[in-house]
Structures are given as structure tokens and as C-alpha cells.
Amino acid sequence: MCGIVSLIYEKENPDMGKEAEALLRRLEYRGYDSTGASFIDDRRKIVLLKKTGAPSKVCPALGIAARPGQRFIGQVRWATYGAVTDVNSQPHHVQCKIELVGAHNGNISNTDCLKAWLSSRGHAVLSDNDGEIIVHLVEEHYAANQTLSSADLAGMRQAYAASGLRDGVPDGVLRMVDAIRKAEALAEGSYAAAVADPKLPGVFAIKSGSSLYAGVGADARGDFVVVSSDLTSVLSKTRALIPLAEGEGLWFTQKSYLVFNLRGAPAFSRPKLKRSKLSVKDTQLNPRYRHYMEQEILASPANMDQILRYYFRDPEGEALAEIFEDRKDECKESADALAGLSEKFGDALLAESMEEVFASPSWADVAARVAAAGRQPPAGEPFVSDEAELLAELRTLEPRRAADLALMDAAFVWRKRRAVLRYLGELKASLAETNRSGGRIYFVASGTSYHAALTAAYFFNTLARLPIYPCNPGIFRSMYMASLRPDDFLLGITQSGETKDLVDIFQDVKSAQPRVRRACLVNNENSRIPQELSDFYLPILCGPEIAVAATKSFTNQLAILYLAAAGFSLPEKEVREKLLAARRLMQDSVAAAAGDIEIVAARLFAKPSIHILGTDLIGLAREGALKIREVVLNHTEGYDTAEFKHGPNTILGRNTLLSVADLPAFLDRYKAAAAGDASLARLSGEEILAARPEFIESTFSAYPLVFVCPPEERAERITVSQIHTHKIRGADIILVAEKRQDLALAAAGKPMGKDDYWSKYIEIPHAEDPCLFVFGATIVLQFLAYRMSVLKMEWLDALGVADHGVHPDAPKNVSKSITVD
């Protein structure tokens, strides 16, 4: 997906290079194929430094930290169009017709056609990279616009005036805005970009189908504006955000900005700044952990507290909730007013505005009723609502208002819980009605979210007796789209809410069958799918997820889908107790199994291929396999346990692949043989193997099978049978299950003639519920993948293997954006 970032100050900043390096390093998990930084100084000269490799390596190698600059545009690349070369690295400095520098992230799908067209127009397109195409497209139209006079720009100025903006705007800015809009009309795809003319003040940014964030702030070097495709980069500098919508562009200098639309009749705006609900600490690595993946896996149990807070009524806070409900209009009015302070900046204005809220009759009425009932929340406790950052800032500003702020925090929680419970009820009613009417229920998702959908089908079959059709967008489009009926129901499951193939499905369903109800389960509540394409949505509530491999978001998806399914057969209180048990089970599972996980990780990290077999849990098996593929880079497949014998089992036995870890022993055998037979040195590799077939024999090893078995009688019988079936054919067995003697005996028993057979039983604490077992097994499989990744990365690093791409947070060939706004 790549990542772009731009920063601008009023004057040349001698520390701009240090700022650039820090910002680029924050983007490393989005792309590591190449890194680039362009600087524009006070003399309007462009300096471009770029090279293949991750920011952590390229920045020191190119001395980026030493560069001064007034403007900076940088990029980290995850290669799609064009090989991983220095020439294909970004940013791109072009001057075929007029000098520009720019970079993009995303994909321009008609790159080949545009490259031919640009070449015919006199552009020297030097790379195969689609980012260069965007810069040249802007250059083509911007150069043509240089002949436009102020009179020629009258239409643009009228649109500017019609937007209610009074201060002037330079002709050059309007020429660039027009050029960007014309370039956007030609480019097909989804992208974000930043481009600058060194002779024109400021930088221009484009948000066209990919994430883009902008913020305004000030530091020791003066006022600045920072723009990035990733929220963490912006939050590292400021929480004051410029609201940007899809299909908008932005011109910014060090303290001013102008938003314009990319399509349709020209329109301009200068939206009010708004505080982010997140701060940089929400995206920082805790010193207790080595990697984000570790932190996010181990945060999963505590992260479930958010689900318990919003998806269930609070028995202890019921009296307070009744007061809020009785005065719901006043509560909503006061909460809206205080949330609106996110658009206020400056301590004096913020304090004055807060006083207005708390002095209002609406709030005074609510606070008085709470006080009379003796239900005032304790002041000074950490805030827990979505507005926690704003409330904490206000409490620091005015400590005497701590009690009001604590009560307001509770009001924010009440308001959101009220909406979540309403939509949860709507989901359950929609599922029940769809089933009654003979409609079909589709859960559509990609990647990890698809595996959550598969596992959810297990939950709904077991707990609600409802049939679910889980599918990824490709399966849905090819198997079900044409046969959709008006009484069907579609639930999308997505972290970002912007996944292109899922967006397309929602749009197509809306167009083809507008009566089909559409809902989604989403982490980024302000994204396109929940806000524009769904009838309602439910929040995942897992917070930012930095590591590329999804872990805590998967756990929260499972928790919400479990509670929705369990709600069909169990009362709310019992469902809540079940989730509390799942929370404890996750904590206990990873703690109890840590030693065994380490043993298995050391055994498997260098294995070239692995199968994870889920008995009744195909979704969990596939997710466990995906985690290993993503961060260990070993081929791993997730299969149904009984299905494995129908073909895939041919991988067992003497055709097993040679692992790099087997090479030292292989070479030792060769050295020993060569010492006694000098003729071996004169033979080719194939001749040596023909002469010494024992060398081939030495490369065969048992194939690792990881069984995941829930505590259910039939599942255990199938697992025992399949363990016996496969271990005699050359499999080593790792078993993830609750403690049970027949399983333990099946796994531990050595087959006759298989003296090198190896097994390990990873026990999950007793859950008394096959569905709750999923939560313990999930965190064990995630942590196994994490430890395998670390061990393999350290091993390859020690061997001096360059660019191996193994990393638990930023493995090669995959990337993602922050999945919460």
C-alpha cells in the first residue's frame, strides 16, 4: 500500500531531515521496498534522496537526517507497479515541461495507457512506477495552465467566492488545482498523493480512494502543517486535524490550508480543525514489548473490556443510565456541545467554551439529578469514552471541573452503548426475519475478517441454529451475486471500512438489489462502508492496530459475533458471563502454554511447509495458517481435519521438502564423505546424489501437522482417528486442545518403526463450551506465529541473509493502513 508524508514550515528548518526520518520510520510497516525524501529549501531548490530498502536502513545510508528544508515530501514503497529498484523509488522529480516533485501511495490501474500517452506528449517517463505517472499527469496540465491569465481563471475564482471564502488565493494555486482535477479525471485507481512546485508556495495533497490525514500545529521551529497517508505520522506532531473527505484535495502552507473537490463543478472550503480522538500514545510501542504484534496479541483480553462496556448493560451503572435516559435530550445536547469543543483551540477559548456547556440549564438539570440520587462517578479516574483524550485535556486545563468531566464521560459511554445495543438488536432481528422469510444470510469479508466470518458460521450454527453463508468478495460475486433475492441479508466484516473489493460488493448489491439489507462490523466507524453503504453498523472497538498481521481485531470480531449468536439462546447476563470467561481463558491459555509454544516455535520456524487442521474449526485453522504465512513466510495451509486425507495428505512422507535448516547437516555429510572419497569433488551435484543416494535419504523429515480440536465428543473422535492416520505416514503432531487422555495418548504414541516421531500437546484450559475454546486456541495460534517469526528473523539475520523480509510487524509483500480514525 505504501505511505506518503509531507511537512512544511514557514522558513527553512535545519532539523527538517531529522523530522523527515522520524516520520518515514513511522511509515515503515506500510512499505519497506524503498524509501525516499525530497526537500525544498528557501532558494526553491529540490534535493531528492531515495533508494531501495526500508526507512530504518535507507535514512542513515543517505544521510537524510542531516538535510535542511522548508518543505518535505517523503514516501515508503510497497512495490506494485515496477520492480524494486532505485529508479522506481519515490518521490519523483520531473521537469519535462515544468519542475515538480511528488509521490503517491495506492495504484493507478491504467498506468500502461497513460505512460504511452504521456510519452507521446513529450514526457520522459523514466520508471515503471505509477507514482511517476501521477506527477507527470499533473505536470502536463499544470504546464499548459501557465498560459492562463487571471481572466481565464474567473470561473475558478467564482467557485472560490461562492464557497464563502473571502481572503485571496494566488493564480498559481488555482492553476495547480485545475491541473490536479484534470489529472484525476484521467487516472483510474485508488491513491493518495502529494506534489509541489518549488516556485509556488505550499504543497498539494490528493485523497482519491486511499487514506490521507492532515494536521496543523506549532513547535520550536514555528508553525507547520503535516500530511500523511497514515494517521500515526500526523499524531506524532499534532492532534489538530484538518477534516478531509474522499475525493478532496488540499493546498497547504505552514499555517493555512484550502480544501478543494477533485470531481464535478469546482468547490472550495476551509473546514474547522478538529481534535483527533486518538493521541500518539495510542499508537506507541510499550517498552514491555519488542514488537507491535506481541503487544497487540497480549492486549486482546484487556481489549475485550470495550466490548463488555458497550455491548451489555452495566448492572452497577443502571441507576445512572436511568437518569440519563429520563433526560436523554438534555444529555445528548450537552454531550454534543462538549464533543464540539474538539473544534476549539487555545486554552482560553477551550476553558470558556467548557464553562458554557457546564453552565447550561440542560447540564445543570442532569448534574443535579445525578447528585440527588448519589450516583456521581468518582472524579480523577481515567476516562474511558471515545472522548477520553478531550476530557483529559479539559481536566488538565480546569481541575475544578473534574466531577463534571467524569459525569460527562459516563454520558458519552451511555450514549454510545445506547446506539450499539439498538443496532445489535437490529442485527438479531434482521437475521431472524431473514431466516423466517426463507432468505439467505451472507457474511462477506476479506483476509482475517473472512476467517472471522467462517468461525462465526460455527457460532451461529451451534448457538443460534441459523445457517450463515460466509464468503470473501470473490466467492460472493461468482457464486451468489446473480441469485440475490430482496429478502436476503448482507453483513460485511472489515477492519478499515475501506477495503476496495468489499466496497465494490456493497455498491453492486445496493444497485442490483436495493431492498437487500446491508450492515457491517467495522473498526473505523468514520469510513465509507459504515457511513455511506450500510443501513447500520456495529463497532469492533479494538483501537488502532499497527502490526500488519491482524490479531486483536480478529479477537474482537469473534467476540462480537459470538455474543450476537449466543443472544439467540441465552439471556444477556449469561452471555456477558461467557465473554468474561473468554477473556480469562485467553489470558490463562497464553500464560499456561508459553513454554510449549516456545518449544513448538523452535521446532517449526524453519519448516518450509505446515498444515493446520481444524476439526469443525476451518475458519480458525485458516486464520492460524494465515498468521504463519504472513509473518514467518513459511507455506502454511489451513484445512478441515477430515478433509486433509482427500488429497493434501500426499505431502506426507518421503517427498517432504528440504528446509534451509537441513543444509548444515547435509553439508556435514558431504564433507565427511568427501574426506574419504576425493572423487566426489569432481562430480556435479546430480552425479553426487546419484552416487550417494543416502544424501537424499538424509533430507527427508516428518511433516508438521497442527491439529486444533474443540472439546466436543465427535470432534475429539475425528481428531484421534486422523492423528493415527497421518502420523504413520510421516507426520509430526502438534495438538491444540483441552486436556483429554485419549487425545494425549493418540498424539504421544510413537508409530512402530518411526523412532524419530515427535509430538507436542498444547493444552487449552477447560472452557466447558466448544465455542469459548475458540478464544483460547486463537491467542495460542497467534502467539505461536509471533514467536516463529521472531526466531526465524533472528536466525536469518545471524546468517547474514539480506532482504529476507521476515518481521512480525512489517513482513514483506503485505501492508495495511491504521484501521481506526
Coordinates of N, CA and C in Angstrom, one line a residue, residues 462-463 562 570 574 578 581-582 584-585 710-712 738 764-774:
T462 N -24.1 -23.4 16.0 CA -24.1 -24.1 17.3 C -25.0 -23.5 18.3
L463 N -25.0 -22.1 18.3 CA -25.7 -21.4 19.4 C -27.1 -20.9 19.0
Y562 N -19.8 -13.8 18.5 CA -20.2 -14.8 19.5 C -21.4 -14.3 20.3
L570 N -29.4 -17.5 24.9 CA -29.0 -17.2 26.3 C -29.4 -15.8 26.7
E574 N -26.1 -14.0 31.0 CA -25.3 -15.2 30.8 C -24.3 -15.1 29.7
K578 N -20.2 -15.4 29.8 CA -19.5 -16.2 28.8 C -18.3 -15.4 28.3
A581 N -15.6 -15.1 30.7 CA -14.9 -16.4 30.8 C -13.9 -16.5 29.6
A582 N -14.3 -16.0 28.4 CA -13.5 -16.0 27.2 C -12.3 -15.1 27.5
R584 N -10.8 -14.4 30.4 CA -9.9 -15.1 31.3 C -9.2 -16.3 30.6
L585 N -10.0 -17.0 29.7 CA -9.4 -18.1 29.0 C -8.3 -17.7 28.1
P710 N -11.8 -28.8 19.3 CA -12.6 -28.2 20.3 C -13.1 -29.3 21.3
P711 N -13.5 -29.0 22.5 CA -14.0 -30.0 23.4 C -15.4 -30.5 23.1
E712 N -15.5 -31.3 22.1 CA -16.7 -31.9 21.7 C -16.5 -33.4 21.3
E738 N -8.1 -29.0 24.7 CA -8.2 -29.1 26.1 C -7.7 -30.5 26.6
I764 N -5.2 -26.2 26.2 CA -6.0 -25.0 26.5 C -6.8 -25.3 27.8
P765 N -6.8 -24.4 28.7 CA -7.6 -24.6 29.9 C -9.0 -24.9 29.6
H766 N -9.6 -25.6 30.5 CA -11.0 -26.1 30.4 C -12.0 -24.9 30.2
A767 N -12.9 -25.0 29.2 CA -13.8 -23.9 29.0 C -15.3 -24.3 29.1
E768 N -15.6 -25.5 29.1 CA -17.0 -26.1 29.2 C -17.8 -25.6 28.1
D769 N -17.2 -25.2 27.0 CA -18.0 -24.7 25.9 C -17.1 -24.7 24.6
P770 N -17.5 -25.5 23.6 CA -16.7 -25.6 22.4 C -16.5 -24.2 21.8
C771 N -17.5 -23.3 21.8 CA -17.3 -22.0 21.2 C -16.3 -21.2 22.0
L772 N -16.3 -21.2 23.3 CA -15.3 -20.5 24.0 C -13.9 -21.0 23.8
F773 N -13.8 -22.3 23.6 CA -12.5 -22.8 23.3 C -11.8 -22.1 22.2
V774 N -12.5 -21.5 21.2 CA -12.0 -20.8 20.1 C -11.1 -19.7 20.5

